[in-house]
Structures are given as C-alpha cells and as structure tokens.
CSV table of C-alpha atoms and ligand atoms in Angstrom, one decimal:
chain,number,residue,atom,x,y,z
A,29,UNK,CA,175.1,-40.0,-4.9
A,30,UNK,CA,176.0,-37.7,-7.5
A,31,UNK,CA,178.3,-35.5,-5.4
A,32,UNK,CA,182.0,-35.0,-5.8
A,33,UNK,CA,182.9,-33.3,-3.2
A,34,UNK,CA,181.2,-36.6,-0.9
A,35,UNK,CA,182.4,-39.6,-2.9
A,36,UNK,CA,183.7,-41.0,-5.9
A,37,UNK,CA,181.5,-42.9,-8.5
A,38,UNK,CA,183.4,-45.7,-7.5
A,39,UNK,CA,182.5,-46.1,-3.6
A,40,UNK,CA,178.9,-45.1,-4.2
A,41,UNK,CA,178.6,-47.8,-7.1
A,42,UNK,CA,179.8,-50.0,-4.0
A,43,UNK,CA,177.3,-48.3,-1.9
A,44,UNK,CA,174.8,-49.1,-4.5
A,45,UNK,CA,175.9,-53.0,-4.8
A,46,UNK,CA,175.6,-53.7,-1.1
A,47,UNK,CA,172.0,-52.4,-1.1
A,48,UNK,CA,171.1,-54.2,-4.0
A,49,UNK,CA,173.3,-57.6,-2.1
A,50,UNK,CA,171.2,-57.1,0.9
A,51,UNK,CA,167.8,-56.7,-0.9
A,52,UNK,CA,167.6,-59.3,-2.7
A,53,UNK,CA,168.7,-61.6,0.4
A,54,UNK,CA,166.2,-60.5,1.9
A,55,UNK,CA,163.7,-61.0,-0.5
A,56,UNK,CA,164.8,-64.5,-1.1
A,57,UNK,CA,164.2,-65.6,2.5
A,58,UNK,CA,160.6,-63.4,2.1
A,59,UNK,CA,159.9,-65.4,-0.7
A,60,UNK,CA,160.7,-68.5,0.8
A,61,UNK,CA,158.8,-67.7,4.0
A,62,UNK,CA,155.7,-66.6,2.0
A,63,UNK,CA,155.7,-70.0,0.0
A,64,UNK,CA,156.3,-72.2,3.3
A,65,UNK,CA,153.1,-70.7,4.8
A,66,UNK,CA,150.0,-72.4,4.2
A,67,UNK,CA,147.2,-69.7,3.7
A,68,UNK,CA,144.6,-71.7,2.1
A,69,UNK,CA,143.0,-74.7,3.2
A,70,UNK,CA,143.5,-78.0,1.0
A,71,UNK,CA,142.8,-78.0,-2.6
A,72,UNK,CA,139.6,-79.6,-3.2
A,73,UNK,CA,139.0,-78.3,-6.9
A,74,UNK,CA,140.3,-77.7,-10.5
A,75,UNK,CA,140.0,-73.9,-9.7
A,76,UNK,CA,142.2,-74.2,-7.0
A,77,UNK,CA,145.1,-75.5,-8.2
A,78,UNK,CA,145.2,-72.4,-11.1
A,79,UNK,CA,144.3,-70.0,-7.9
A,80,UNK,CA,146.9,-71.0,-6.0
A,81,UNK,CA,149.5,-70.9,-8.7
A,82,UNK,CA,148.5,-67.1,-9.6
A,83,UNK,CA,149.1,-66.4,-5.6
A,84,UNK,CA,152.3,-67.7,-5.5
A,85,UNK,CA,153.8,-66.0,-8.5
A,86,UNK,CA,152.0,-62.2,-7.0
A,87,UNK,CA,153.9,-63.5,-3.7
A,88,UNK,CA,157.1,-64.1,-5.5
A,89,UNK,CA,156.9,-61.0,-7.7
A,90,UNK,CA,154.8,-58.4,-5.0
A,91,UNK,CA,157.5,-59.7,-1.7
A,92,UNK,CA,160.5,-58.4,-3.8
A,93,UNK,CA,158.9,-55.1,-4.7
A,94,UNK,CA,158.4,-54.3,-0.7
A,95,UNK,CA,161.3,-56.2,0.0
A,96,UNK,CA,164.2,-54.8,-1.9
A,97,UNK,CA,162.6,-51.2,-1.4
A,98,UNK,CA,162.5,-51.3,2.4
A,99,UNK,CA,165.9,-52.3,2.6
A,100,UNK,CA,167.3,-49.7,0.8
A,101,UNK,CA,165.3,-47.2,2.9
A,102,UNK,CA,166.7,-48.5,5.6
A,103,UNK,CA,170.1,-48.5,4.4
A,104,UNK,CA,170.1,-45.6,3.4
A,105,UNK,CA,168.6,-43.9,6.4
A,106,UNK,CA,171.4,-46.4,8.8
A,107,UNK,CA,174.6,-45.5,6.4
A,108,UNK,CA,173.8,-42.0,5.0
A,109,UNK,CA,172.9,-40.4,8.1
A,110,UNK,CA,173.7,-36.9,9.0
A,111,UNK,CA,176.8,-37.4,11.9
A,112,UNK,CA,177.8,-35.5,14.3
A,113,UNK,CA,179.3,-31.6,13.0
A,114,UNK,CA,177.8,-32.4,9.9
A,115,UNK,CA,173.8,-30.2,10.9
A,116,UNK,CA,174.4,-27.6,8.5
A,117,UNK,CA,175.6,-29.5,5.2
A,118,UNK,CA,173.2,-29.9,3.2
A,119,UNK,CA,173.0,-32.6,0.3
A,120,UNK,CA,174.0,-32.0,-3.5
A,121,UNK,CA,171.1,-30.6,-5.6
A,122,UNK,CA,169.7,-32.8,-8.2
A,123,UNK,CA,166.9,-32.3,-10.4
A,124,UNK,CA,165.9,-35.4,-11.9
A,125,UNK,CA,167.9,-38.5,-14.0
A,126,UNK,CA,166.1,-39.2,-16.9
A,127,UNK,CA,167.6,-43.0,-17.3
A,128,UNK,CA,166.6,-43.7,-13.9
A,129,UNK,CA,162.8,-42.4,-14.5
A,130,UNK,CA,162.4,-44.4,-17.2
A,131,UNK,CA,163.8,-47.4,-15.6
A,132,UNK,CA,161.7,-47.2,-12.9
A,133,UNK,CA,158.6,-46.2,-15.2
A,134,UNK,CA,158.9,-49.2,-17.5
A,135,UNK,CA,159.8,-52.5,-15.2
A,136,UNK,CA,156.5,-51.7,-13.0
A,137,UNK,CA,155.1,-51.5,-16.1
A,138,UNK,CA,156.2,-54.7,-17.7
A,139,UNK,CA,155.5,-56.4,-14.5
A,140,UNK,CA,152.0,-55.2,-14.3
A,141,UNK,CA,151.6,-56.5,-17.6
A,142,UNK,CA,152.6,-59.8,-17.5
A,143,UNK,CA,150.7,-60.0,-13.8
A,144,UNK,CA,147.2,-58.8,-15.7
A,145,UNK,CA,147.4,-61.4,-18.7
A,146,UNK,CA,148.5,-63.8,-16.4
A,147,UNK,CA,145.6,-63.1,-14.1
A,148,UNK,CA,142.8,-63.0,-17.2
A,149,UNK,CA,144.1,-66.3,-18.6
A,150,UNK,CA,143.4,-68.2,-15.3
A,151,UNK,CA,139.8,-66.3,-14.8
A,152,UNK,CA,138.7,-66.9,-18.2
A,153,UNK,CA,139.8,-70.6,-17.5
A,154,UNK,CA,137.9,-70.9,-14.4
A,155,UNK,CA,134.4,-69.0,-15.9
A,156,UNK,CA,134.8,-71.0,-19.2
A,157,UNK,CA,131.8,-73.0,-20.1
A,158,UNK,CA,133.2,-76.8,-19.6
A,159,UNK,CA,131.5,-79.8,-21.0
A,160,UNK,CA,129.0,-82.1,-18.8
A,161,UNK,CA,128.0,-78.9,-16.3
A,162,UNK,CA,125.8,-79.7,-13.6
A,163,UNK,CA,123.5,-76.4,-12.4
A,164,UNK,CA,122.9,-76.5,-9.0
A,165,UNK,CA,120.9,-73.4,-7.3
A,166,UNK,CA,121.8,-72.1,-4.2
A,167,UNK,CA,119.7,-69.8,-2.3
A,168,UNK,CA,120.8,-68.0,0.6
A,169,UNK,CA,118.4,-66.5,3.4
A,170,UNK,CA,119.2,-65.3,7.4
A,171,UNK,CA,120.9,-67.8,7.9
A,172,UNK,CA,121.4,-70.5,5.6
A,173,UNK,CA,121.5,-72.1,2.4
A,174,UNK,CA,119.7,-74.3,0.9
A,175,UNK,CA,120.5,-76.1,-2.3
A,176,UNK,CA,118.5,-77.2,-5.4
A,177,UNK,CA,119.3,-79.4,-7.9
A,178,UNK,CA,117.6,-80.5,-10.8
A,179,UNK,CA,115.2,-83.6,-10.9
A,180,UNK,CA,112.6,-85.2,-13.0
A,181,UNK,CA,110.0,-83.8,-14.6
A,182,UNK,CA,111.6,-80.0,-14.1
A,183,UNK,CA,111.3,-80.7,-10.2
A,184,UNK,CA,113.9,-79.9,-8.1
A,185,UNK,CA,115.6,-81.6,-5.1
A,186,UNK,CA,116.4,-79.5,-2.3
A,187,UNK,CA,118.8,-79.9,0.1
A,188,UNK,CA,120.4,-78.4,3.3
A,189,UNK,CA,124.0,-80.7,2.4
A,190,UNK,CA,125.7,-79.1,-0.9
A,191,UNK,CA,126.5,-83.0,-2.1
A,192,UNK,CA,128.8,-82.9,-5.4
A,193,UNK,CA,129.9,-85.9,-7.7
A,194,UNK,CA,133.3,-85.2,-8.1
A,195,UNK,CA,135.7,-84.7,-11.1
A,196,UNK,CA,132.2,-82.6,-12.7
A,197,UNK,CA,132.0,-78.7,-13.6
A,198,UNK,CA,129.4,-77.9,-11.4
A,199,UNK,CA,127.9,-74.6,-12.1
A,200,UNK,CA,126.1,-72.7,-9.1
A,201,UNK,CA,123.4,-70.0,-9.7
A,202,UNK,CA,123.7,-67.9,-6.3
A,203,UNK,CA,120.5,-66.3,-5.4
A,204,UNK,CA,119.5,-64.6,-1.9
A,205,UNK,CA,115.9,-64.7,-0.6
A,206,UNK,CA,116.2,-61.5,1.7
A,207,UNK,CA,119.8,-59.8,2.5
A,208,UNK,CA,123.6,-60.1,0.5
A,209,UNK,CA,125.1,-62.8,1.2
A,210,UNK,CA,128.1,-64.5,-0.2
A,211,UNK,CA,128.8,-68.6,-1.1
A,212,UNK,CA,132.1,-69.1,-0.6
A,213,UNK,CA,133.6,-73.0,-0.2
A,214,UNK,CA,137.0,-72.2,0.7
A,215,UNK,CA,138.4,-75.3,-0.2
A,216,UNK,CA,137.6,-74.5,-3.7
A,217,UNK,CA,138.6,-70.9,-3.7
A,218,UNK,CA,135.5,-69.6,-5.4
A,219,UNK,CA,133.2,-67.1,-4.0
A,220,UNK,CA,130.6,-65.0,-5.2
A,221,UNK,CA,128.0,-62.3,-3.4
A,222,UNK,CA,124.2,-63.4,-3.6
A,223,UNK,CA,122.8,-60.4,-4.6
A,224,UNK,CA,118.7,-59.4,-3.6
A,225,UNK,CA,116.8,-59.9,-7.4
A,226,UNK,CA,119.4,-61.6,-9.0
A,227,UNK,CA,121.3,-64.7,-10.0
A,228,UNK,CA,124.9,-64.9,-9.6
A,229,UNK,CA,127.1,-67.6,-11.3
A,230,UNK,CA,130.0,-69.1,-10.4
A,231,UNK,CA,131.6,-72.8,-11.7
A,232,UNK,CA,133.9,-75.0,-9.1
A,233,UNK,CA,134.8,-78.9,-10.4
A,234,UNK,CA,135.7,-80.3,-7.2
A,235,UNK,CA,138.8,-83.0,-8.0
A,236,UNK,CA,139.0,-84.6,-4.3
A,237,UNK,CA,136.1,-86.3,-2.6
A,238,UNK,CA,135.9,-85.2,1.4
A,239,UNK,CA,133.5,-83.0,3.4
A,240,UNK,CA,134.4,-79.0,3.0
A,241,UNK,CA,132.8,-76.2,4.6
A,242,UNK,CA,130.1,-73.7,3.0
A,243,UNK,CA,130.7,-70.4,4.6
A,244,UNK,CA,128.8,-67.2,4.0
A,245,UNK,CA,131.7,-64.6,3.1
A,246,UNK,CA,128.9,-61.4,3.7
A,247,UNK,CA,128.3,-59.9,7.1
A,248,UNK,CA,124.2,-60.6,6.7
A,249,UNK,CA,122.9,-60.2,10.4
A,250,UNK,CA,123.8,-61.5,13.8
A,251,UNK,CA,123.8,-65.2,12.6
A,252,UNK,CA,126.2,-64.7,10.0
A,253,UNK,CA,128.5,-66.9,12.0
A,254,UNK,CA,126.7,-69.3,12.6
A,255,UNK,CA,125.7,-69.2,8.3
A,256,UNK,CA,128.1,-73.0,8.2
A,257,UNK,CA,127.3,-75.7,6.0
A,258,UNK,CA,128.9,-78.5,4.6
A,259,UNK,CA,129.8,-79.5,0.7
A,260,UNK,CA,129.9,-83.3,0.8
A,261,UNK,CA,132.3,-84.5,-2.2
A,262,UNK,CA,131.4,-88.0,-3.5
A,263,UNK,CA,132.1,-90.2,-6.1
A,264,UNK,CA,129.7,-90.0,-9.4
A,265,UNK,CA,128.0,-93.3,-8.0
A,266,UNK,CA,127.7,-92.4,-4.8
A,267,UNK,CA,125.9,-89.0,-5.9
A,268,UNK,CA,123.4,-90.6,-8.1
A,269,UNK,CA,122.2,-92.5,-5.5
A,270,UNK,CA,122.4,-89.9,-3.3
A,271,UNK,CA,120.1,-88.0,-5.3
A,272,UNK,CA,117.5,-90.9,-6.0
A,273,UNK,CA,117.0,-91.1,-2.2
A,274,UNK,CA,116.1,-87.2,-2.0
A,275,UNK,CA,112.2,-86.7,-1.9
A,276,UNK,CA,111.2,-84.6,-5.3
A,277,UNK,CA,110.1,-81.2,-4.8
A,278,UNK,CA,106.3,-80.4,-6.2
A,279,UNK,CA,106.5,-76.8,-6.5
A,280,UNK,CA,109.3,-75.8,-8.8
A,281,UNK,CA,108.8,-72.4,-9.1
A,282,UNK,CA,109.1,-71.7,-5.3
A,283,UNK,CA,112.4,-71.0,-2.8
A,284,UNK,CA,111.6,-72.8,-0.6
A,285,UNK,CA,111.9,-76.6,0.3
A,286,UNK,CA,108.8,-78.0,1.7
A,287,UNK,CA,109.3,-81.5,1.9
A,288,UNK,CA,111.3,-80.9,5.1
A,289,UNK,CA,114.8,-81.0,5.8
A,290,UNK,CA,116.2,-83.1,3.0
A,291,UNK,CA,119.4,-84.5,4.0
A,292,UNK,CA,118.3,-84.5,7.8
A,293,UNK,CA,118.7,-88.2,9.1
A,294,UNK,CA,114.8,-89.1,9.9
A,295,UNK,CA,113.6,-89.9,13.9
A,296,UNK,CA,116.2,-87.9,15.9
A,297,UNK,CA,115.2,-86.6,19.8
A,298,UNK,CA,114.1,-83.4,20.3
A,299,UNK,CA,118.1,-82.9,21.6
A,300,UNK,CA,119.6,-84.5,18.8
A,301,UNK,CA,117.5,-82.1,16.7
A,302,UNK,CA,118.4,-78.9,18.9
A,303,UNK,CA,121.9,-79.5,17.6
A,304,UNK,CA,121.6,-80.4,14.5
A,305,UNK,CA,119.1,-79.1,12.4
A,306,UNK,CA,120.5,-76.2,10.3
A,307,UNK,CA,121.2,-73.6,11.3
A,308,UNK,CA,121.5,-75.2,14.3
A,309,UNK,CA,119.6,-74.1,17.7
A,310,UNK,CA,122.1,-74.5,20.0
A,311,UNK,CA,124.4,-71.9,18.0
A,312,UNK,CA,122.1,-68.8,19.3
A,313,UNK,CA,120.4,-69.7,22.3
A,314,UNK,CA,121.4,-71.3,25.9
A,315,UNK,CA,119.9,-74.4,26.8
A,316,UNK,CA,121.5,-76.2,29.8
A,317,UNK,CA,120.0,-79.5,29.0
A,318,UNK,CA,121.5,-79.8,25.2
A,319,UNK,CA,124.7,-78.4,26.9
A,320,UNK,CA,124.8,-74.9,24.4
A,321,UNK,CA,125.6,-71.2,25.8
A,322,UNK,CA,125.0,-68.7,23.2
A,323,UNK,CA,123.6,-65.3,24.0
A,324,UNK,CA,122.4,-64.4,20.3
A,325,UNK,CA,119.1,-65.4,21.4
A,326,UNK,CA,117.1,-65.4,24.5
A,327,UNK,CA,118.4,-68.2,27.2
A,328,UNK,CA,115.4,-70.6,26.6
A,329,UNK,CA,116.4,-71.8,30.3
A,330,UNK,CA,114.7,-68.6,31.6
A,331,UNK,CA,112.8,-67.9,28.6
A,332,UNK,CA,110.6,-70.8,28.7
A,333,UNK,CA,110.3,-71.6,32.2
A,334,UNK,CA,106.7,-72.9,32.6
A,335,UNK,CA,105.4,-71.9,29.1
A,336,UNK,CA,103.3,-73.7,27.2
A,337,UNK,CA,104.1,-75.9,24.4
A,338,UNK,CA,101.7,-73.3,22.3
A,339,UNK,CA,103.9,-70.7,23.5
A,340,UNK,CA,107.4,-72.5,22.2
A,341,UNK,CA,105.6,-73.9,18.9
A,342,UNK,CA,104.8,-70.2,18.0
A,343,UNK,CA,108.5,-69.0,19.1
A,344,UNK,CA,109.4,-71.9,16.7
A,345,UNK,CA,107.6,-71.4,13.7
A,346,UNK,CA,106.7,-67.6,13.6
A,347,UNK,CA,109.2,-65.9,15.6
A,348,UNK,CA,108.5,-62.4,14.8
A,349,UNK,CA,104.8,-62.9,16.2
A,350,UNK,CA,106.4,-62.4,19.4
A,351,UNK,CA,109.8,-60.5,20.1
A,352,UNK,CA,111.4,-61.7,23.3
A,353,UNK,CA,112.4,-59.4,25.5
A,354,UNK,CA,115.8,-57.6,24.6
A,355,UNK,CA,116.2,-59.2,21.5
A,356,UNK,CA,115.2,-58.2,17.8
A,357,UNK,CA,112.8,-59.9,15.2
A,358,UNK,CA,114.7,-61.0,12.0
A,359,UNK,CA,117.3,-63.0,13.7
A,360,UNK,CA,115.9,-66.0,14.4
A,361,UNK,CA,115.4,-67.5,11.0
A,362,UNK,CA,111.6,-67.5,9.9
A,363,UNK,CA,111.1,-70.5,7.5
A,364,UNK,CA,112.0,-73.6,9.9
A,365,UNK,CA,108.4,-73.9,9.3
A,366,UNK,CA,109.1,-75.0,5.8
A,367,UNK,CA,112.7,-76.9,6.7
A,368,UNK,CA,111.8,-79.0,9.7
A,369,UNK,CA,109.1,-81.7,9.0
A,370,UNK,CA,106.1,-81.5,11.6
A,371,UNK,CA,107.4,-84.4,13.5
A,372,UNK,CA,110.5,-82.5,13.8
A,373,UNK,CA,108.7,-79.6,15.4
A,374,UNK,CA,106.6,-81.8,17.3
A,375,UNK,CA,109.3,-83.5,18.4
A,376,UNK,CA,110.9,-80.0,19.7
A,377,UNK,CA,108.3,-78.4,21.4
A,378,UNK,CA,107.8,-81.3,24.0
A,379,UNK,CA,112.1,-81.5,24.4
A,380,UNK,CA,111.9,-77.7,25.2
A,381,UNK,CA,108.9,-78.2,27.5
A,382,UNK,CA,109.9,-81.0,29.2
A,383,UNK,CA,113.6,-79.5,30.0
A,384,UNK,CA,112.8,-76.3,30.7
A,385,UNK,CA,109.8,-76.6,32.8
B,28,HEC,C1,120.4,-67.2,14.3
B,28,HEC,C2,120.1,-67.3,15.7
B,28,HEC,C3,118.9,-68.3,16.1
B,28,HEC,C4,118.7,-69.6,15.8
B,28,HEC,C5,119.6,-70.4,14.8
B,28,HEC,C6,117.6,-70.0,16.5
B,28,HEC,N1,117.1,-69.0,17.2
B,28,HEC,FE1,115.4,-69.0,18.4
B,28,HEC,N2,115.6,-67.0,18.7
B,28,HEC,C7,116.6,-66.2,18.3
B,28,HEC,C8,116.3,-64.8,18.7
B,28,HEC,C9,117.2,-63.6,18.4
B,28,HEC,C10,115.1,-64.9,19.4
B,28,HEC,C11,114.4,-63.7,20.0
B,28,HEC,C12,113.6,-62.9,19.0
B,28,HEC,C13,112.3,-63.5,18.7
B,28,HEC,O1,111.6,-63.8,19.6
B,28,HEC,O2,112.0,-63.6,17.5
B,28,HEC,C14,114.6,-66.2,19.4
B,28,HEC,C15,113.5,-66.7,20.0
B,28,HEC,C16,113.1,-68.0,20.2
B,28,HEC,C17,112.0,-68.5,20.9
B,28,HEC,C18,111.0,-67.6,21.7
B,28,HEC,C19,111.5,-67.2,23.0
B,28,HEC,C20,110.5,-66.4,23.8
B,28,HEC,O3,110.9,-66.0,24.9
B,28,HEC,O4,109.5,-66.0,23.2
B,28,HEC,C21,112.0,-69.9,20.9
B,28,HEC,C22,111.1,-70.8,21.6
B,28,HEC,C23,113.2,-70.3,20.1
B,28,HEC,N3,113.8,-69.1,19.7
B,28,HEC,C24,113.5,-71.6,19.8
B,28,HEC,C25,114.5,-71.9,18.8
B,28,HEC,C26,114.7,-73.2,18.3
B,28,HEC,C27,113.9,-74.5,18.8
B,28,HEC,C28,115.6,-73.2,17.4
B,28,HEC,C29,116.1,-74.3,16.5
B,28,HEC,C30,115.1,-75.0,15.7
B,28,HEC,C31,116.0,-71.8,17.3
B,28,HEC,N4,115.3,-71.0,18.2
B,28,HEC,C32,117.0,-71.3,16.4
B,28,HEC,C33,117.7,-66.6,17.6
B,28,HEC,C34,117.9,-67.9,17.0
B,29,CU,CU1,124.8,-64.8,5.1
C-alpha cells in the first residue's frame, strides 16, 4: 500500500476503509448469529449463569478477531490480484512499519488481559467456599455413579439418583473406584475428571428444580455411553424427606452401597428391572422379550437359550467368572451384586430363564 508508482495515499486509505466497512459487518451478523445459537442446555445453576456470560463475551470478542481478519484476506486476495500483463511486476519492497507492529502487538495484548482477569474473577467465584455447603461424594466405577451423602451418626446414604435441594452450594468430592472418569451435569456447566487415588472437588448450587442429566465426560470403556444418570432438583422440603426415606448405610468407610439400590422403586418385574436398574441391562445386551437390541454384550436371546438359572445368576453377579464368547471381561459392570437387592436378582434370573428358554 506504500507504493507510488500504484496508488495515492488517498485511494488506498479508501481501500483500507472498505475493508475495515466490510469487516466489521460481517462480524456484527457473526456476533449476532453466535449469540442466537443455543449451545448449552438450560441453566439450572448459579455457576451457569457466570459461565455463560464469560462465553458470550469470548464469542463477541474471539468472532471479530476471525471475522474482520478473513475478510480482509479475502479482499485483498479478490481486489489486489495480479491481472492480466501484469506476471512480471512485482510488489513495492517494505521492510517493516513500526506503528503498525506495535498496534498490532499491544490490542491482542490488552484484549488478552482483560479476557484473563475476566476469566479468574468468575472461577474464583464459582470455587469460592459459600456458606451452608452440602458435601456430597460421588464415586464413579465402569459404568456408573453412585452418590453418598452424609447421614447420622457419620453414616452415609447412598444413592444411584444425584437428588439436590435447590438454591444450596453443594460441594461434590469426585472419586473413581477403577478407571478416569469425569462428572459432568451439563445443565450446570461444571465438570471435573475422577481421578484413580484421589478426590476431586467441584461446587454447583443448582437455582431451578427439574430433572438434569449426569453424564460421564471420560471415554472409560465400552459402556461409557451408556454412563447416564439423572440429578433430581427438589425443593429443600422435598429433599429432607427424601433423604429420611433413604436406608442408612452401616459401613462408612466402604465404596460401595450395600443396602441395594437406593432410589430404585421396590417390587418391580424381572422386565421392569431389565430396563431400569442402573446402568441399565437393556443398554448392552439384546433381549427380544424386554424389546432392547444392543450388541455391547452377548444377545442373551442366544446366549441363554436353555441355561440354567445357576448359569444366568453367575453371568449376573460375577461376570468375569465366565467370559462369553467374543466378548471381553470388565465390561459388564461387576458390583450389581452389591446394587441390586437379592430379590432383585432373584427376581432377574427367573425373567431371563423363563424368556429365553
Ligand atoms: C455395560 C454393558 C453391560 C451392562 C449394563 C450389562 N451387561 Fe451383561 N454382559 C456384558 C458383556 C460385555 C458380557 C460378556 C462378558 C462377560 O461374560 O462378562 C455380559 C454378560 C452377561 C451374561 C452372561 C452371558 C453368557 O453367555 O455367559 C449375563 C447373564 C448378563 N450379562 C446379564 C446382564 C443383566 C441381567 C444385566 C442388568 C442387570 C446386564 N447384563 C448388564 C455387558 C453388559
Ligand atoms: Cu465413565
């Protein structure tokens, strides 16, 4: 743009206005576009409301940035082409503009700034210790979570529903009984890896009662997908008698629940159960009579045909006694021992015998 013998500083400052003109229409109708789009799911906590605010302003300040500069590539390339004769000119040689270095060194830099302090406010916000914190343990295993909360006497209540009184800091210590995994509840926008031989923490206050999915955010094993739960948001009431009608547990020092699977509505059919204990059966293996068609596990159709109900109470209970055929141990989770109640399993085995007989 320098070059005399090309143009005047007059038509390239126009050159340089239009550029500018069509940049930053552009990046208006980005912005706008980027802000009508509705990434996240609703906003179901405290947490989210500052989370979302910090994404819109990196969306408002990062859509420019790519913005402005692709249209000015592209003008350029469009206007300033090389035309036909002109092969063998050649541009005019310039070695460097101070001003413009600097300008280009220093708003980056101030807007990097301001995005970083910005950024730390909100996150020491949302880790903050808040008044009237509730702990709540959640332990993650192949695939599923279970969480604890505290009861009487330094018992704890487990439970396979992440229930939460709403309009409380809750504060979740994240642990993992075998492989990573990761708590995530997206409607709150906090997530955190559960890491093997540690404790993770992370805080949520949920500010809208609803049901919100529990997802596991880590690729831990072929059931990750299936790794779903659900975070039931209640009122304060509601949650303490929620939590008197949990059994305690007796054995606080364990991971485990053994008082059977909490939260489970009591005298379901063997079917009912197939669907619907956690993780749920029917979301690895085929079963025509329950209606499910996943390959993940063996098709108990053919698997079981004519076997005993010995046979399915050990597939049950200790899977990786016996490895089905073309399928791997570790998969099918090894403590529904310890989360269905015996007249759960009981009530299983004869389903599976009688349908698949
Ligand atoms: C995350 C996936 C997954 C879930 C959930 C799951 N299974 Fe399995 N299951 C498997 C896999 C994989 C195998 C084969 C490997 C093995 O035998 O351990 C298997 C094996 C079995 C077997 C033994 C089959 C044979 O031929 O020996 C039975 C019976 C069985 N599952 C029943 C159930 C029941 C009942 C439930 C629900 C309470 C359930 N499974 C939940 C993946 C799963
Ligand atoms: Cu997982």
């Amino acid at each position: 743009m320098g070059s005399e013998q090309v143009k005047t500083s007059r038509e390239s400052r126009i050159e340089l206005f239009k550029m500018l003109g069509i940049g930053a229409v552009a990046s208006v109708i980005g912005i706008i576009a980027g802000l009508a789009i509705d990434w996240f799911p609703i906003q179901a906590s405290e947490e989210a409301k500052q989370i979302d605010s910090l994404w819109d302003l990196l969306l408002g300040v990062s859509v420019p940035v790519f913005v402005l500069v692709q249209a000015i590539v592209l003008y350029c390339v469009w206007k300033f082409r090389v035309r036909p004769g002109e092969e063998d000119k050649d541009g005019p040689p310039i070695h460097g503009d101070t001003k413009i270095e600097m300008i280009w060194t220093a708003i980056p830099a101030i807007i990097l700034l301001v995005l970083c302090v910005y950024a730390y406010l909100v996150l020491e916000d949302i880790e903050g210790a808040k008044a009237d914190t509730m702990d709540v343990r959640v332990v993650g295993e192949q695939f599923t979570w279970t969480f604890y909360y505290p009861g009487e006497d330094g018992k704890e209540i487990a439970s396979k529903e992440l229930y939460l009184p709403v309009n409380r800091s809750i504060s979740f210590d994240v642990q993992t009984k075998d492989v990573l995994h990761d708590f995530w509840v997206p409607a709150f926008r906090m997530k955190i890896d559960a890491v093997p031989g540690t404790t993770q923490h992370v805080r949520a206050t949920p500010t809208r009662e609803g049901t919100y999915p529990v997802v596991c955010a880590e690729l831990c094993g072929l059931g990750h997908a299936v790794m779903r739960q659900n975070a039931r948001v209640v009122s304060g009431a509601a949650f303490e008698t929620w939590l008197k009608e949990q059994p305690g547990k007796t054995n606080p020092g364990a991971t485990a629940g053994n008082q059977g699977s909490a939260g489970q509505p009591a005298g379901l059919s063997g079917k009912e159960l197939f669907t619907s204990v956690q993780p749920t059966c029917s979301s690895c293996h085929t079963l025509a009579d329950a209606g499910s068609n996943s390959s993940t596990g063996p098709n108990l159709d053919d698997a079981l045909e004519g076997k005993s109900e010995e046979y399915i109470r050990q597939g049950i209970l200790e899977p990786d006694q016996q490895i089905a055929a073309g399928f791997s141990a570790g998969i099918m989770p090894p403590n529904y021992d310890e989360t269905l109640k015996p007249e759960e399993v009981d009530a299983l085995v004869k389903y599976l015998a009688k349908v698949t007989k």
